Amino acid sequence: ILRLYQSGQPVLAEAQCRSLLAARPSHAEAHHLLGALLMQSNRGKEAISHFEAALEVRPGHFEALMSLGSARLMSGEPAGALPCFEKAARLKPGDLQALYHLGLVYLQLGRSEESRKTLARLLARHPDHALSLNAQGTALASLDRYQEAIDCFLKADRLSPARPESLENLALAYIKTRKFSQAEATARRALSMAPRPRSQAILGHALYLQERLDEAEPCLRAALLADPSDTGSRTLLASLLRRLGDPGQAHDLLAGLECDHPEVRLSLS
């Protein structure tokens, strides 16, 4: 079955998994492999049930713990993913993926200091892991330790320069430290890689803070067009329009919104 899975024949692999489980319903590896196949075909709920079945048979199955945690995380259940990654990290204290995912889950749950400590353990062993550096920068920024966050984002960018997420986070940290021209340059570099709405929003924010309202407006409009749920861009654009003498359009933008403070979030990717 594993050879079929590894050779790119998931349909046959799934059929053989199901056949094996019909004969041996307590086969932990078959449950885990079937769960992995189901995740590949976006059948997350069914996959979770098989990862759980594998763990009922073998509670210390490291790969099943990691898979179950990842599946719950992808399903928007960070609280459910947390015990999986905590147990995985206890089973293999130095494992990169266990510590990385545990740090991410702590961040998503707003437990920034625990995330920072977990990622620091990882980075002590793997100092050049770009994704962990980006996550560590996010944790530090959420603790208002912006210069340390900037150092993490800069190193992540040096190690993996094709990832706009680190650049976006770096630009936001520059904004927080009032380095607006550096934020602008960094956001423009992120946009040169991919036309992401988040990069547009950050560039608009940096331009707004430099009083370059005419340049900021199209950036914020583009971000809002791509993502109408972006309340940060919406409220900032409304503020800009009021300053440009168009309070009516500003009022229309904010209609129905409770939020009136612009915010752009750091990315965990």
Short mmCIF file of N, CA, C and O in Angstrom, two decimals, residues 80-201:
data_model
loop_
_atom_site.label_atom_id
_atom_site.label_comp_id
_atom_site.label_asym_id
_atom_site.label_seq_id
_atom_site.Cartn_x
_atom_site.Cartn_y
_atom_site.Cartn_z
N GLY A 80 -8.16 22.16 19.37
CA GLY A 80 -8.13 20.71 19.24
C GLY A 80 -6.78 20.19 18.77
O GLY A 80 -6.39 19.06 19.09
N ALA A 81 -6.07 21.01 18.01
CA ALA A 81 -4.75 20.61 17.53
C ALA A 81 -3.69 20.67 18.63
O ALA A 81 -2.72 19.91 18.61
N LEU A 82 -3.89 21.56 19.60
CA LEU A 82 -2.86 21.80 20.62
C LEU A 82 -2.42 20.54 21.35
O LEU A 82 -1.21 20.26 21.43
N PRO A 83 -3.33 19.72 21.93
CA PRO A 83 -2.86 18.55 22.66
C PRO A 83 -2.10 17.55 21.79
O PRO A 83 -1.22 16.85 22.27
N CYS A 84 -2.43 17.51 20.49
CA CYS A 84 -1.71 16.62 19.58
C CYS A 84 -0.24 17.03 19.46
O CYS A 84 0.67 16.20 19.60
N PHE A 85 -0.01 18.31 19.22
CA PHE A 85 1.36 18.78 19.05
C PHE A 85 2.12 18.80 20.37
O PHE A 85 3.33 18.58 20.40
N GLU A 86 1.41 19.07 21.47
CA GLU A 86 2.08 19.03 22.78
C GLU A 86 2.58 17.61 23.07
O GLU A 86 3.72 17.43 23.53
N LYS A 87 1.74 16.61 22.80
CA LYS A 87 2.15 15.23 23.05
C LYS A 87 3.26 14.82 22.08
O LYS A 87 4.23 14.15 22.48
N ALA A 88 3.14 15.23 20.82
CA ALA A 88 4.18 14.91 19.84
C ALA A 88 5.52 15.49 20.26
O ALA A 88 6.57 14.84 20.15
N ALA A 89 5.51 16.73 20.76
CA ALA A 89 6.75 17.37 21.20
C ALA A 89 7.32 16.70 22.44
O ALA A 89 8.54 16.69 22.65
N ARG A 90 6.47 16.13 23.28
CA ARG A 90 6.97 15.37 24.44
C ARG A 90 7.60 14.05 23.99
O ARG A 90 8.61 13.60 24.54
N LEU A 91 6.99 13.43 22.98
CA LEU A 91 7.52 12.16 22.48
C LEU A 91 8.87 12.34 21.79
O LEU A 91 9.77 11.50 21.94
N LYS A 92 9.00 13.42 21.03
CA LYS A 92 10.26 13.71 20.34
C LYS A 92 10.62 15.18 20.62
O LYS A 92 10.29 16.08 19.82
N PRO A 93 11.29 15.44 21.74
CA PRO A 93 11.49 16.83 22.19
C PRO A 93 12.25 17.73 21.20
O PRO A 93 12.05 18.93 21.21
N GLY A 94 13.07 17.16 20.36
CA GLY A 94 13.83 18.00 19.44
C GLY A 94 13.31 18.00 18.02
O GLY A 94 13.95 18.55 17.12
N ASP A 95 12.13 17.41 17.79
CA ASP A 95 11.64 17.30 16.42
C ASP A 95 11.23 18.66 15.87
O ASP A 95 10.43 19.38 16.49
N LEU A 96 11.75 19.00 14.70
CA LEU A 96 11.51 20.32 14.12
C LEU A 96 10.03 20.56 13.85
O LEU A 96 9.48 21.59 14.24
N GLN A 97 9.38 19.61 13.19
CA GLN A 97 7.98 19.83 12.81
C GLN A 97 7.06 19.89 14.02
O GLN A 97 6.10 20.67 14.05
N ALA A 98 7.34 19.07 15.03
CA ALA A 98 6.49 19.10 16.23
C ALA A 98 6.59 20.45 16.92
O ALA A 98 5.58 21.05 17.31
N LEU A 99 7.82 20.95 17.09
CA LEU A 99 8.00 22.24 17.76
C LEU A 99 7.45 23.38 16.91
O LEU A 99 6.85 24.33 17.43
N TYR A 100 7.66 23.32 15.59
CA TYR A 100 7.17 24.38 14.71
C TYR A 100 5.64 24.47 14.77
O TYR A 100 5.08 25.56 14.97
N HIS A 101 4.98 23.35 14.65
CA HIS A 101 3.51 23.38 14.68
C HIS A 101 2.98 23.75 16.06
O HIS A 101 1.96 24.44 16.17
N LEU A 102 3.68 23.32 17.10
CA LEU A 102 3.27 23.71 18.44
C LEU A 102 3.39 25.22 18.61
O LEU A 102 2.48 25.88 19.16
N GLY A 103 4.47 25.80 18.10
CA GLY A 103 4.63 27.25 18.16
C GLY A 103 3.55 27.97 17.38
O GLY A 103 3.01 29.00 17.84
N LEU A 104 3.18 27.44 16.22
CA LEU A 104 2.10 28.06 15.43
C LEU A 104 0.77 28.02 16.17
O LEU A 104 0.02 29.01 16.16
N VAL A 105 0.47 26.88 16.78
CA VAL A 105 -0.81 26.75 17.47
C VAL A 105 -0.87 27.71 18.66
O VAL A 105 -1.89 28.37 18.89
N TYR A 106 0.21 27.80 19.42
CA TYR A 106 0.23 28.77 20.52
C TYR A 106 -0.05 30.18 20.00
O TYR A 106 -0.79 30.95 20.62
N LEU A 107 0.53 30.53 18.86
CA LEU A 107 0.29 31.86 18.28
C LEU A 107 -1.17 32.04 17.94
O LEU A 107 -1.76 33.08 18.24
N GLN A 108 -1.75 31.04 17.29
CA GLN A 108 -3.15 31.17 16.88
C GLN A 108 -4.09 31.28 18.09
O GLN A 108 -5.17 31.86 17.99
N LEU A 109 -3.67 30.72 19.22
CA LEU A 109 -4.47 30.78 20.43
C LEU A 109 -4.16 32.02 21.27
O LEU A 109 -4.70 32.18 22.37
N GLY A 110 -3.28 32.89 20.76
CA GLY A 110 -2.95 34.12 21.48
C GLY A 110 -1.98 33.91 22.63
O GLY A 110 -1.83 34.79 23.48
N ARG A 111 -1.30 32.78 22.67
CA ARG A 111 -0.34 32.48 23.74
C ARG A 111 1.07 32.78 23.23
O ARG A 111 1.89 31.89 22.99
N SER A 112 1.34 34.08 23.04
CA SER A 112 2.54 34.51 22.32
C SER A 112 3.83 34.17 23.05
O SER A 112 4.83 33.81 22.42
N GLU A 113 3.86 34.29 24.36
CA GLU A 113 5.09 34.00 25.09
C GLU A 113 5.42 32.51 25.02
O GLU A 113 6.59 32.15 24.86
N GLU A 114 4.41 31.65 25.13
CA GLU A 114 4.67 30.21 24.99
C GLU A 114 5.13 29.89 23.57
O GLU A 114 6.01 29.03 23.37
N SER A 115 4.56 30.57 22.59
CA SER A 115 5.01 30.38 21.22
C SER A 115 6.46 30.79 21.07
O SER A 115 7.28 30.07 20.48
N ARG A 116 6.80 31.95 21.62
CA ARG A 116 8.19 32.44 21.52
C ARG A 116 9.17 31.45 22.13
O ARG A 116 10.20 31.13 21.55
N LYS A 117 8.84 30.93 23.30
CA LYS A 117 9.74 29.99 23.98
C LYS A 117 9.88 28.69 23.19
O LYS A 117 10.98 28.13 23.07
N THR A 118 8.76 28.21 22.65
CA THR A 118 8.79 26.97 21.87
C THR A 118 9.64 27.13 20.62
O THR A 118 10.48 26.29 20.29
N LEU A 119 9.44 28.23 19.92
CA LEU A 119 10.20 28.48 18.69
C LEU A 119 11.66 28.75 18.99
O LEU A 119 12.54 28.42 18.18
N ALA A 120 11.95 29.33 20.14
CA ALA A 120 13.35 29.54 20.54
C ALA A 120 14.05 28.19 20.73
O ALA A 120 15.23 28.04 20.35
N ARG A 121 13.34 27.22 21.30
CA ARG A 121 13.91 25.87 21.43
C ARG A 121 14.23 25.29 20.06
O ARG A 121 15.29 24.68 19.86
N LEU A 122 13.31 25.47 19.14
CA LEU A 122 13.52 24.95 17.78
C LEU A 122 14.71 25.64 17.13
O LEU A 122 15.60 24.99 16.56
N LEU A 123 14.75 26.96 17.22
CA LEU A 123 15.79 27.73 16.53
C LEU A 123 17.17 27.52 17.15
O LEU A 123 18.19 27.72 16.48
N ALA A 124 17.20 27.10 18.41
CA ALA A 124 18.49 26.75 19.01
C ALA A 124 19.11 25.55 18.31
O ALA A 124 20.33 25.42 18.20
N ARG A 125 18.25 24.66 17.81
CA ARG A 125 18.72 23.47 17.09
C ARG A 125 18.80 23.70 15.59
O ARG A 125 19.63 23.11 14.90
N HIS A 126 17.88 24.52 15.07
CA HIS A 126 17.78 24.74 13.62
C HIS A 126 17.73 26.25 13.35
O HIS A 126 16.68 26.79 13.01
N PRO A 127 18.86 26.94 13.52
CA PRO A 127 18.83 28.41 13.44
C PRO A 127 18.49 28.98 12.07
O PRO A 127 18.18 30.17 11.96
N ASP A 128 18.53 28.16 11.04
CA ASP A 128 18.28 28.65 9.69
C ASP A 128 16.94 28.17 9.13
O ASP A 128 16.75 28.13 7.91
N HIS A 129 16.01 27.84 10.01
CA HIS A 129 14.69 27.41 9.54
C HIS A 129 13.83 28.65 9.31
O HIS A 129 13.34 29.27 10.25
N ALA A 130 13.66 29.01 8.04
CA ALA A 130 13.05 30.30 7.69
C ALA A 130 11.61 30.42 8.20
O ALA A 130 11.20 31.49 8.67
N LEU A 131 10.83 29.36 8.09
CA LEU A 131 9.44 29.44 8.53
C LEU A 131 9.36 29.70 10.04
O LEU A 131 8.51 30.46 10.51
N SER A 132 10.25 29.06 10.79
CA SER A 132 10.25 29.29 12.24
C SER A 132 10.71 30.70 12.59
O SER A 132 10.22 31.30 13.55
N LEU A 133 11.64 31.22 11.82
CA LEU A 133 12.07 32.61 12.04
C LEU A 133 10.92 33.57 11.79
O LEU A 133 10.73 34.54 12.54
N ASN A 134 10.13 33.31 10.74
CA ASN A 134 8.98 34.17 10.48
C ASN A 134 7.96 34.07 11.61
O ASN A 134 7.42 35.08 12.08
N ALA A 135 7.70 32.85 12.09
CA ALA A 135 6.76 32.66 13.19
C ALA A 135 7.29 33.29 14.47
O ALA A 135 6.53 33.92 15.23
N GLN A 136 8.60 33.16 14.72
CA GLN A 136 9.19 33.77 15.91
C GLN A 136 9.09 35.30 15.84
O GLN A 136 8.78 35.96 16.84
N GLY A 137 9.32 35.85 14.66
CA GLY A 137 9.15 37.29 14.50
C GLY A 137 7.73 37.73 14.79
O GLY A 137 7.48 38.76 15.43
N THR A 138 6.76 36.91 14.36
CA THR A 138 5.35 37.22 14.62
C THR A 138 5.07 37.20 16.12
O THR A 138 4.37 38.07 16.65
N ALA A 139 5.61 36.19 16.81
CA ALA A 139 5.42 36.11 18.26
C ALA A 139 6.04 37.32 18.96
O ALA A 139 5.43 37.93 19.85
N LEU A 140 7.24 37.68 18.56
CA LEU A 140 7.92 38.83 19.18
C LEU A 140 7.16 40.12 18.91
O LEU A 140 7.02 40.97 19.81
N ALA A 141 6.66 40.28 17.70
CA ALA A 141 5.90 41.49 17.38
C ALA A 141 4.64 41.58 18.23
O ALA A 141 4.26 42.66 18.68
N SER A 142 3.99 40.45 18.45
CA SER A 142 2.77 40.47 19.26
C SER A 142 3.07 40.78 20.73
O SER A 142 2.18 41.15 21.49
N LEU A 143 4.35 40.64 21.11
CA LEU A 143 4.79 41.00 22.45
C LEU A 143 5.40 42.41 22.48
O LEU A 143 6.01 42.80 23.48
N ASP A 144 5.24 43.15 21.38
CA ASP A 144 5.77 44.51 21.23
C ASP A 144 7.29 44.56 21.25
O ASP A 144 7.89 45.60 21.55
N ARG A 145 7.92 43.48 20.89
CA ARG A 145 9.39 43.43 20.79
C ARG A 145 9.77 43.55 19.31
O ARG A 145 10.23 42.60 18.68
N TYR A 146 9.54 44.74 18.78
CA TYR A 146 9.57 44.92 17.32
C TYR A 146 10.97 44.82 16.73
O TYR A 146 11.13 44.29 15.63
N GLN A 147 11.98 45.34 17.41
CA GLN A 147 13.32 45.26 16.81
C GLN A 147 13.79 43.82 16.72
O GLN A 147 14.39 43.41 15.72
N GLU A 148 13.50 43.02 17.74
CA GLU A 148 13.84 41.59 17.66
C GLU A 148 13.04 40.91 16.55
O GLU A 148 13.55 40.03 15.84
N ALA A 149 11.79 41.32 16.40
CA ALA A 149 10.97 40.77 15.32
C ALA A 149 11.57 41.11 13.96
O ALA A 149 11.66 40.25 13.07
N ILE A 150 12.01 42.36 13.81
CA ILE A 150 12.63 42.78 12.55
C ILE A 150 13.85 41.92 12.24
O ILE A 150 14.06 41.49 11.10
N ASP A 151 14.66 41.65 13.25
CA ASP A 151 15.84 40.81 13.04
C ASP A 151 15.45 39.43 12.55
O ASP A 151 16.11 38.87 11.65
N CYS A 152 14.39 38.86 13.11
CA CYS A 152 13.93 37.54 12.67
C CYS A 152 13.43 37.58 11.23
O CYS A 152 13.77 36.71 10.40
N PHE A 153 12.63 38.58 10.89
CA PHE A 153 12.08 38.67 9.54
C PHE A 153 13.20 38.90 8.51
O PHE A 153 13.15 38.35 7.41
N LEU A 154 14.19 39.71 8.87
CA LEU A 154 15.31 39.95 7.95
C LEU A 154 16.09 38.66 7.69
O LEU A 154 16.46 38.35 6.55
N LYS A 155 16.32 37.89 8.75
CA LYS A 155 17.05 36.62 8.56
C LYS A 155 16.21 35.64 7.75
O LYS A 155 16.73 34.95 6.87
N ALA A 156 14.90 35.58 8.03
CA ALA A 156 14.03 34.70 7.26
C ALA A 156 14.06 35.07 5.78
O ALA A 156 14.09 34.20 4.91
N ASP A 157 14.09 36.36 5.50
CA ASP A 157 14.12 36.82 4.11
C ASP A 157 15.45 36.47 3.45
O ASP A 157 15.48 36.09 2.27
N ARG A 158 16.53 36.58 4.18
CA ARG A 158 17.83 36.21 3.60
C ARG A 158 17.87 34.73 3.26
O ARG A 158 18.44 34.33 2.24
N LEU A 159 17.29 33.92 4.11
CA LEU A 159 17.32 32.47 3.91
C LEU A 159 16.33 32.00 2.85
O LEU A 159 16.58 31.02 2.14
N SER A 160 15.20 32.70 2.75
CA SER A 160 14.15 32.30 1.80
C SER A 160 13.58 33.55 1.14
O SER A 160 12.46 33.98 1.46
N PRO A 161 14.34 34.16 0.22
CA PRO A 161 13.95 35.47 -0.32
C PRO A 161 12.75 35.47 -1.24
O PRO A 161 12.27 36.53 -1.63
N ALA A 162 12.21 34.32 -1.57
CA ALA A 162 11.05 34.27 -2.48
C ALA A 162 9.73 34.21 -1.74
O ALA A 162 8.69 33.97 -2.34
N ARG A 163 9.73 34.44 -0.42
CA ARG A 163 8.49 34.35 0.36
C ARG A 163 8.00 35.75 0.72
O ARG A 163 8.59 36.42 1.58
N PRO A 164 6.91 36.20 0.11
CA PRO A 164 6.42 37.55 0.42
C PRO A 164 5.88 37.69 1.84
O PRO A 164 5.83 38.80 2.36
N GLU A 165 5.51 36.58 2.49
CA GLU A 165 4.95 36.68 3.84
C GLU A 165 5.94 37.31 4.81
O GLU A 165 5.57 38.16 5.63
N SER A 166 7.20 36.89 4.75
CA SER A 166 8.21 37.46 5.64
C SER A 166 8.40 38.95 5.36
O SER A 166 8.57 39.75 6.28
N LEU A 167 8.36 39.32 4.07
CA LEU A 167 8.50 40.74 3.72
C LEU A 167 7.32 41.55 4.21
O LEU A 167 7.49 42.68 4.70
N GLU A 168 6.12 41.01 4.10
CA GLU A 168 4.95 41.72 4.60
C GLU A 168 5.05 41.94 6.11
O GLU A 168 4.77 43.03 6.62
N ASN A 169 5.46 40.89 6.82
CA ASN A 169 5.60 41.03 8.26
C ASN A 169 6.69 42.02 8.62
O ASN A 169 6.56 42.79 9.58
N LEU A 170 7.78 42.00 7.86
CA LEU A 170 8.86 42.96 8.09
C LEU A 170 8.36 44.38 7.87
O LEU A 170 8.65 45.29 8.67
N ALA A 171 7.60 44.59 6.80
CA ALA A 171 7.07 45.93 6.52
C ALA A 171 6.17 46.40 7.66
O ALA A 171 6.23 47.58 8.08
N LEU A 172 5.36 45.51 8.20
CA LEU A 172 4.50 45.89 9.32
C LEU A 172 5.30 46.24 10.56
O LEU A 172 4.97 47.19 11.29
N ALA A 173 6.37 45.49 10.81
CA ALA A 173 7.22 45.80 11.95
C ALA A 173 7.91 47.15 11.75
O ALA A 173 8.08 47.92 12.71
N TYR A 174 8.28 47.45 10.52
CA TYR A 174 8.85 48.78 10.24
C TYR A 174 7.82 49.88 10.53
O TYR A 174 8.15 50.93 11.07
N ILE A 175 6.56 49.64 10.16
CA ILE A 175 5.52 50.62 10.45
C ILE A 175 5.40 50.84 11.96
O ILE A 175 5.30 51.98 12.44
N LYS A 176 5.42 49.74 12.71
CA LYS A 176 5.30 49.85 14.17
C LYS A 176 6.47 50.64 14.77
O LYS A 176 6.30 51.27 15.82
N THR A 177 7.63 50.60 14.13
CA THR A 177 8.79 51.34 14.64
C THR A 177 8.98 52.67 13.90
O THR A 177 10.04 53.29 13.99
N ARG A 178 7.94 53.07 13.16
CA ARG A 178 7.89 54.36 12.48
C ARG A 178 8.99 54.52 11.41
O ARG A 178 9.44 55.62 11.11
N LYS A 179 9.37 53.42 10.80
CA LYS A 179 10.32 53.45 9.69
C LYS A 179 9.51 53.31 8.40
O LYS A 179 9.52 52.28 7.73
N PHE A 180 8.81 54.39 8.08
CA PHE A 180 7.79 54.30 7.04
C PHE A 180 8.38 54.11 5.64
O PHE A 180 7.82 53.39 4.82
N SER A 181 9.51 54.76 5.35
CA SER A 181 10.09 54.59 4.01
C SER A 181 10.62 53.17 3.83
O SER A 181 10.51 52.60 2.74
N GLN A 182 11.16 52.57 4.90
CA GLN A 182 11.61 51.19 4.80
C GLN A 182 10.41 50.25 4.65
O GLN A 182 10.48 49.26 3.91
N ALA A 183 9.32 50.57 5.33
CA ALA A 183 8.11 49.78 5.17
C ALA A 183 7.61 49.84 3.74
O ALA A 183 7.22 48.81 3.15
N GLU A 184 7.63 51.03 3.16
CA GLU A 184 7.19 51.18 1.77
C GLU A 184 8.05 50.35 0.82
O GLU A 184 7.51 49.59 -0.02
N ALA A 185 9.37 50.45 0.96
CA ALA A 185 10.26 49.72 0.06
C ALA A 185 10.07 48.21 0.21
O ALA A 185 10.09 47.46 -0.79
N THR A 186 9.88 47.77 1.42
CA THR A 186 9.70 46.33 1.67
C THR A 186 8.37 45.84 1.10
O THR A 186 8.30 44.76 0.50
N ALA A 187 7.31 46.62 1.27
CA ALA A 187 6.01 46.23 0.72
C ALA A 187 6.06 46.20 -0.81
O ALA A 187 5.46 45.32 -1.44
N ARG A 188 6.77 47.15 -1.40
CA ARG A 188 6.89 47.15 -2.87
C ARG A 188 7.64 45.90 -3.34
O ARG A 188 7.32 45.32 -4.39
N ARG A 189 8.65 45.50 -2.59
CA ARG A 189 9.38 44.28 -2.97
C ARG A 189 8.48 43.06 -2.87
O ARG A 189 8.50 42.18 -3.72
N ALA A 190 7.65 43.00 -1.82
CA ALA A 190 6.71 41.89 -1.69
C ALA A 190 5.74 41.88 -2.87
O ALA A 190 5.44 40.81 -3.44
N LEU A 191 5.27 43.04 -3.27
CA LEU A 191 4.34 43.12 -4.40
C LEU A 191 5.00 42.72 -5.71
O LEU A 191 4.33 42.22 -6.62
N SER A 192 6.30 42.93 -5.83
CA SER A 192 6.99 42.54 -7.05
C SER A 192 7.03 41.02 -7.21
O SER A 192 7.23 40.50 -8.31
N MET A 193 6.86 40.30 -6.11
CA MET A 193 6.86 38.83 -6.16
C MET A 193 5.48 38.29 -6.52
O MET A 193 5.36 37.31 -7.24
N ALA A 194 4.43 38.92 -5.94
CA ALA A 194 3.06 38.45 -6.19
C ALA A 194 2.10 39.58 -5.84
O ALA A 194 2.31 40.28 -4.85
N PRO A 195 1.05 39.78 -6.63
CA PRO A 195 0.09 40.87 -6.36
C PRO A 195 -0.88 40.52 -5.24
O PRO A 195 -2.09 40.38 -5.46
N ARG A 196 -0.36 40.36 -4.04
CA ARG A 196 -1.19 39.95 -2.90
C ARG A 196 -1.91 41.14 -2.30
O ARG A 196 -1.32 42.21 -2.09
N PRO A 197 -3.20 40.99 -1.96
CA PRO A 197 -3.95 42.09 -1.34
C PRO A 197 -3.30 42.60 -0.06
O PRO A 197 -3.32 43.79 0.22
N ARG A 198 -2.72 41.70 0.70
CA ARG A 198 -2.11 42.11 1.96
C ARG A 198 -0.92 43.04 1.72
O ARG A 198 -0.72 44.01 2.45
N SER A 199 -0.14 42.75 0.68
CA SER A 199 0.98 43.64 0.34
C SER A 199 0.47 45.02 -0.08
O SER A 199 1.05 46.05 0.27
N GLN A 200 -0.63 45.04 -0.86
CA GLN A 200 -1.23 46.31 -1.27
C GLN A 200 -1.68 47.10 -0.05
O GLN A 200 -1.48 48.31 0.04
N ALA A 201 -2.30 46.40 0.90
CA ALA A 201 -2.80 47.08 2.10
C ALA A 201 -1.67 47.69 2.90
O ALA A 201 -1.75 48.83 3.38
#
